[in-house]
Coordinates of C-alpha atoms in Angstrom, one line a residue:
M1131 CA 86.8 54.6 -142.0
N1132 CA 84.4 52.0 -143.5
Y1133 CA 82.1 50.1 -141.2
N1134 CA 80.3 46.7 -141.5
I1135 CA 77.6 45.0 -139.5
L1136 CA 79.0 41.9 -137.9
G1137 CA 77.0 38.9 -139.0
N1138 CA 73.6 38.6 -137.4
S1139 CA 74.5 41.2 -134.7
T1140 CA 73.8 44.9 -134.6
L1141 CA 77.5 45.7 -134.0
D1142 CA 78.6 48.2 -136.6
I1143 CA 82.4 47.6 -136.6
S1144 CA 85.2 49.4 -138.3
E1145 CA 86.7 47.3 -141.1
I1146 CA 90.1 47.8 -139.4
A1147 CA 90.0 46.2 -136.0
F1148 CA 92.6 47.0 -133.4
G1149 CA 94.3 43.8 -132.4
C1150 CA 95.4 44.5 -128.8
M1151 CA 97.6 41.4 -128.5
S1152 CA 100.5 43.5 -130.0
L1153 CA 100.3 46.2 -127.4
G1154 CA 103.5 46.7 -125.3
N1155 CA 103.8 47.1 -121.5
N1156 CA 103.7 50.9 -121.3
A1157 CA 100.2 51.7 -120.2
T1158 CA 100.5 55.4 -120.9
E1159 CA 101.6 54.8 -124.5
N1160 CA 98.9 52.2 -125.0
E1161 CA 96.2 54.6 -123.8
T1162 CA 97.4 57.3 -126.1
L1163 CA 97.4 54.8 -129.0
I1164 CA 93.9 53.5 -128.3
H1165 CA 92.6 57.1 -128.1
Q1166 CA 94.2 58.0 -131.4
A1167 CA 92.7 54.9 -132.9
L1168 CA 89.2 56.0 -131.8
D1169 CA 89.9 59.5 -133.2
K1170 CA 90.8 57.9 -136.5
G1171 CA 87.5 55.9 -136.7
I1172 CA 88.6 52.5 -135.4
N1173 CA 85.9 51.4 -132.9
F1174 CA 86.5 47.6 -132.6
F1175 CA 89.1 46.4 -130.1
D1176 CA 90.0 42.7 -129.8
T1177 CA 91.7 41.3 -126.7
A1178 CA 91.6 38.0 -124.7
D1179 CA 91.9 37.0 -121.1
L1180 CA 95.0 35.0 -122.2
Y1181 CA 97.1 38.0 -123.3
Q1182 CA 99.6 39.0 -120.7
Q1183 CA 97.7 37.0 -118.1
G1184 CA 94.8 39.5 -118.2
E1185 CA 96.9 42.6 -118.2
N1186 CA 96.0 43.3 -121.8
E1187 CA 92.3 43.5 -120.8
R1188 CA 93.2 45.8 -117.9
Q1189 CA 95.1 48.2 -120.0
L1190 CA 92.3 48.3 -122.7
G1191 CA 89.7 48.8 -120.0
R1192 CA 91.6 51.7 -118.4
A1193 CA 92.2 53.3 -121.9
L1194 CA 88.4 53.1 -122.7
K1195 CA 87.2 54.2 -119.2
E1196 CA 86.0 57.6 -120.4
R1197 CA 85.1 56.5 -123.9
R1198 CA 83.3 53.2 -123.4
N1199 CA 80.4 54.2 -125.5
D1200 CA 82.7 54.9 -128.5
A1201 CA 84.1 51.4 -128.5
I1202 CA 83.1 47.8 -129.3
I1203 CA 85.0 45.4 -127.1
A1204 CA 85.7 41.8 -128.1
T1205 CA 87.5 39.4 -125.8
K1206 CA 88.0 35.6 -125.6
V1207 CA 87.8 32.7 -123.2
G1208 CA 88.9 29.1 -122.9
N1209 CA 92.6 29.2 -122.2
Q1210 CA 93.2 29.0 -118.4
W1211 CA 96.5 30.1 -117.0
R1212 CA 98.0 27.7 -114.5
K1213 CA 98.4 29.0 -111.0
D1214 CA 102.2 29.0 -111.2
G1215 CA 102.1 31.0 -114.5
S1216 CA 104.1 28.4 -116.4
G1217 CA 101.5 28.2 -119.2
W1218 CA 97.9 27.6 -119.9
D1219 CA 95.5 24.7 -120.4
W1220 CA 92.4 24.4 -122.6
N1221 CA 89.3 24.7 -120.4
P1222 CA 86.0 25.3 -122.2
S1223 CA 83.8 24.1 -119.3
P1224 CA 80.7 26.1 -118.5
E1225 CA 82.0 26.6 -114.9
Y1226 CA 85.2 28.2 -116.1
I1227 CA 83.5 30.3 -118.7
K1228 CA 81.1 31.7 -116.1
K1229 CA 83.9 32.6 -113.8
A1230 CA 86.1 33.9 -116.6
V1231 CA 83.5 36.3 -118.0
D1232 CA 83.2 38.0 -114.6
D1233 CA 87.0 38.3 -114.3
S1234 CA 87.1 39.8 -117.8
L1235 CA 84.3 42.3 -117.0
R1236 CA 86.2 43.3 -113.9
R1237 CA 89.5 43.8 -115.7
L1238 CA 87.9 45.7 -118.5
G1239 CA 86.0 47.9 -116.1
T1240 CA 82.7 47.4 -117.9
D1241 CA 79.4 45.8 -117.2
Y1242 CA 79.0 44.2 -120.6
I1243 CA 81.2 42.7 -123.3
D1244 CA 80.1 43.4 -126.9
L1245 CA 81.5 40.1 -128.4
Y1246 CA 82.6 37.2 -126.3
Q1247 CA 84.5 34.5 -128.2
L1248 CA 85.5 31.0 -127.5
H1249 CA 89.3 31.1 -127.9
G1250 CA 89.7 27.8 -129.9
G1251 CA 87.7 24.6 -129.7
T1252 CA 87.7 20.9 -130.6
L1253 CA 85.0 18.3 -131.3
D1254 CA 85.7 16.8 -127.9
D1255 CA 84.5 19.9 -126.1
P1256 CA 81.0 19.9 -124.5
I1257 CA 79.7 22.0 -127.4
D1258 CA 76.0 22.0 -126.5
D1259 CA 76.9 23.1 -122.9
I1260 CA 79.2 25.8 -124.2
I1261 CA 76.5 27.2 -126.4
E1262 CA 74.0 27.2 -123.6
T1263 CA 76.5 29.0 -121.4
F1264 CA 77.0 31.7 -123.9
E1265 CA 73.3 32.0 -124.5
Q1266 CA 72.8 32.3 -120.7
L1267 CA 75.4 35.1 -120.5
E1268 CA 73.5 36.9 -123.3
R1269 CA 70.3 36.7 -121.4
Q1270 CA 72.0 38.0 -118.3
G1271 CA 73.3 41.0 -120.2
K1272 CA 77.0 40.2 -119.5
I1273 CA 77.6 39.8 -123.2
R1274 CA 75.8 41.2 -126.2
Y1275 CA 76.8 38.6 -128.8
Y1276 CA 79.2 35.6 -129.0
G1277 CA 81.4 33.9 -131.5
I1278 CA 84.4 31.6 -131.8
S1279 CA 88.0 31.9 -132.8
S1280 CA 88.9 28.9 -134.8
I1281 CA 90.5 27.7 -138.0
R1282 CA 89.0 24.1 -137.8
P1283 CA 86.3 23.6 -140.4
N1284 CA 84.8 20.6 -138.5
V1285 CA 84.5 22.7 -135.3
I1286 CA 83.1 25.8 -137.3
R1287 CA 80.5 23.6 -138.9
E1288 CA 79.2 22.4 -135.5
Y1289 CA 78.8 25.9 -134.2
V1290 CA 77.1 27.1 -137.4
K1291 CA 74.7 24.1 -137.1
K1292 CA 73.9 24.4 -133.4
S1293 CA 74.4 28.0 -132.2
N1294 CA 73.7 31.7 -132.9
I1295 CA 77.3 32.8 -133.3
S1296 CA 77.7 36.2 -134.9
S1297 CA 81.3 35.7 -135.9
V1298 CA 84.3 33.5 -136.5
M1299 CA 87.8 34.8 -136.1
M1300 CA 90.3 33.0 -138.3
Q1301 CA 93.6 33.4 -140.0
Y1302 CA 93.4 34.6 -143.6
S1303 CA 96.0 36.2 -146.0
L1304 CA 97.5 35.8 -149.4
L1305 CA 99.7 33.1 -147.8
D1306 CA 96.8 31.4 -146.0
R1307 CA 93.8 31.0 -148.3
R1308 CA 92.5 27.9 -146.6
P1309 CA 89.1 29.4 -145.7
E1310 CA 88.4 30.2 -149.3
E1311 CA 87.8 26.5 -150.1
E1312 CA 84.6 26.0 -148.1
V1313 CA 84.4 28.0 -144.8
F1314 CA 83.8 31.4 -146.3
R1315 CA 80.8 30.3 -148.3
L1316 CA 79.3 28.5 -145.3
L1317 CA 79.6 31.5 -143.0
D1318 CA 78.4 34.0 -145.6
K1319 CA 75.4 31.8 -146.3
N1320 CA 74.5 31.8 -142.6
N1321 CA 75.1 35.5 -142.1
I1322 CA 78.1 34.9 -139.8
G1323 CA 80.8 37.5 -140.0
V1324 CA 84.5 36.7 -140.4
L1325 CA 87.1 38.5 -138.4
A1326 CA 90.4 38.0 -140.3
R1327 CA 93.7 37.9 -138.4
G1328 CA 97.2 37.5 -139.9
S1329 CA 96.5 39.6 -143.0
V1330 CA 100.2 40.4 -143.5
A1331 CA 101.4 36.8 -142.5
K1332 CA 103.7 37.8 -139.6
G1333 CA 105.0 40.7 -141.7
L1334 CA 106.2 38.5 -144.5
L1335 CA 104.0 40.4 -147.0
A1336 CA 105.1 43.7 -145.6
G1337 CA 108.9 43.8 -145.8
K1338 CA 110.2 41.2 -143.4
P1339 CA 112.8 38.8 -144.8
A1340 CA 111.3 35.8 -146.5
A1341 CA 110.8 32.6 -144.6
A1342 CA 108.8 29.4 -145.0
Y1343 CA 105.2 29.8 -144.1
L1344 CA 102.6 27.0 -143.8
N1345 CA 103.2 24.9 -146.9
Y1346 CA 105.0 27.6 -148.8
S1347 CA 108.8 27.7 -149.2
A1348 CA 110.8 30.8 -148.5
E1349 CA 111.2 31.2 -152.3
E1350 CA 107.4 31.1 -152.8
V1351 CA 106.9 33.6 -149.9
S1352 CA 109.5 35.9 -151.5
K1353 CA 107.7 35.7 -154.8
M1354 CA 104.4 36.6 -153.3
A1355 CA 105.9 39.5 -151.3
E1356 CA 107.4 40.9 -154.5
I1357 CA 104.1 40.7 -156.3
V1358 CA 102.4 42.5 -153.4
A1359 CA 105.0 45.2 -153.6
K1360 CA 104.5 45.5 -157.3
F1361 CA 100.7 45.9 -156.9
S1362 CA 101.4 48.6 -154.2
E1363 CA 103.8 50.9 -155.8
D1364 CA 102.5 54.5 -155.4
K1365 CA 99.0 53.4 -154.5
R1366 CA 99.5 51.7 -151.1
T1367 CA 102.0 50.3 -148.8
P1368 CA 102.5 46.5 -149.1
A1369 CA 100.8 46.0 -145.8
Q1370 CA 97.8 47.9 -147.0
T1371 CA 97.7 45.9 -150.2
A1372 CA 97.7 42.6 -148.2
I1373 CA 94.9 43.9 -146.0
C1374 CA 92.9 45.1 -149.1
Y1375 CA 93.1 41.5 -150.4
V1376 CA 91.6 40.2 -147.2
L1377 CA 88.9 42.8 -147.0
G1378 CA 87.9 42.0 -150.6
E1379 CA 86.5 38.7 -149.5
P1380 CA 82.7 39.3 -149.0
A1381 CA 82.5 37.2 -145.8
V1382 CA 85.2 39.3 -144.1
R1383 CA 83.7 42.1 -142.0
A1384 CA 87.0 43.3 -140.5
A1385 CA 90.7 42.7 -140.6
V1386 CA 92.1 42.4 -137.1
V1387 CA 95.5 44.2 -137.3
G1388 CA 98.1 44.0 -134.6
I1389 CA 99.0 47.6 -133.7
R1390 CA 101.9 48.6 -131.4
T1391 CA 103.1 51.9 -132.8
L1392 CA 101.7 55.2 -134.1
T1393 CA 103.2 54.4 -137.5
Q1394 CA 101.4 51.0 -137.7
L1395 CA 98.1 52.8 -136.6
E1396 CA 98.4 55.4 -139.3
E1397 CA 99.1 52.8 -141.9
A1398 CA 96.1 50.7 -140.9
A1399 CA 93.7 53.6 -140.4
G1400 CA 94.8 55.2 -143.6
L1401 CA 93.7 52.2 -145.7
P1402 CA 90.3 53.6 -146.7
A1403 CA 91.9 56.6 -148.2
T1404 CA 94.1 54.6 -150.5
T1405 CA 93.4 53.4 -154.1
P1406 CA 91.3 50.2 -153.7
L1407 CA 92.3 46.9 -155.3
T1408 CA 90.1 46.2 -158.3
S1409 CA 88.4 42.8 -158.6
A1410 CA 90.9 42.0 -161.4
D1411 CA 93.8 43.0 -159.1
R1412 CA 92.5 40.6 -156.5
V1413 CA 92.2 37.8 -159.0
L1414 CA 95.7 38.3 -160.3
L1415 CA 97.1 38.3 -156.8
G1416 CA 95.4 35.1 -156.1
F1417 CA 96.8 33.4 -159.2
E1418 CA 100.4 33.9 -158.1
L1419 CA 100.5 30.8 -155.8
V1420 CA 98.4 27.7 -155.7
A1421 CA 95.9 28.2 -152.9
N1422 CA 96.5 26.1 -149.8
Y1423 CA 93.9 23.9 -148.1
Y1424 CA 93.2 22.6 -144.7
D1425 CA 94.8 19.2 -144.3
Q1426 CA 93.5 18.6 -140.8
Y1427 CA 90.2 19.0 -139.0
R1428 CA 88.3 18.8 -142.3

């Protein structure tokens, strides 16, 4: 497994991160899968208080109970479940964040969170107060570092300008190259690491039937999937090729991969042993479709 320092932090994270959102409901199977991931060198686990109304954090915490020092835990805050469980509302208030971090610590069974992330964000949020709250949690030792999960360039710019975020989680793939226009350069310049999710574009780059995706038609998605398969052949699986493309971006420190089965784990963890994409390969893959751009929140 390859490892990268995450932005301005001291977190040395595996370039394949375990996206816990994909875990099922069988706690025993999940614990086994998480232990196997650790054994294969994956040390970065990403969850959120939103997932399964907190149950995702509980299961991750139980699985890591005896191996906490081997793992780097990232979770998220900002989406508050309604009391009746009918859905959630955006709540980035300092009061809620302070309560939520304690709830996450309890569910995870740990006394610190390695990376605490704002799970979204808008320009209408009390950004200065949010930043001060995260800084306070750092001083208290409840979190080690903080970041945001956002695809909004205008929001990202505000946090880059005003805060000490270590990371930004965002969607990035061969079918979503919007961050390449501006955001990657901005984050790289400021030593802020990118955690890329959606590398295989909901499976469309890894064998699922073609369908429209963002501004691309089903025909265009099919074309890209065929090219990815062509570049894979005997070297890699299509999913591995798609992830290789993402990891070839200098600003990206890890690809957050949704893992639910042992087969998916072996495929993701086996990536470092495959034939890497060359720089020329990556350029050729990028030429297949016109890169898309953010048309909102610019």
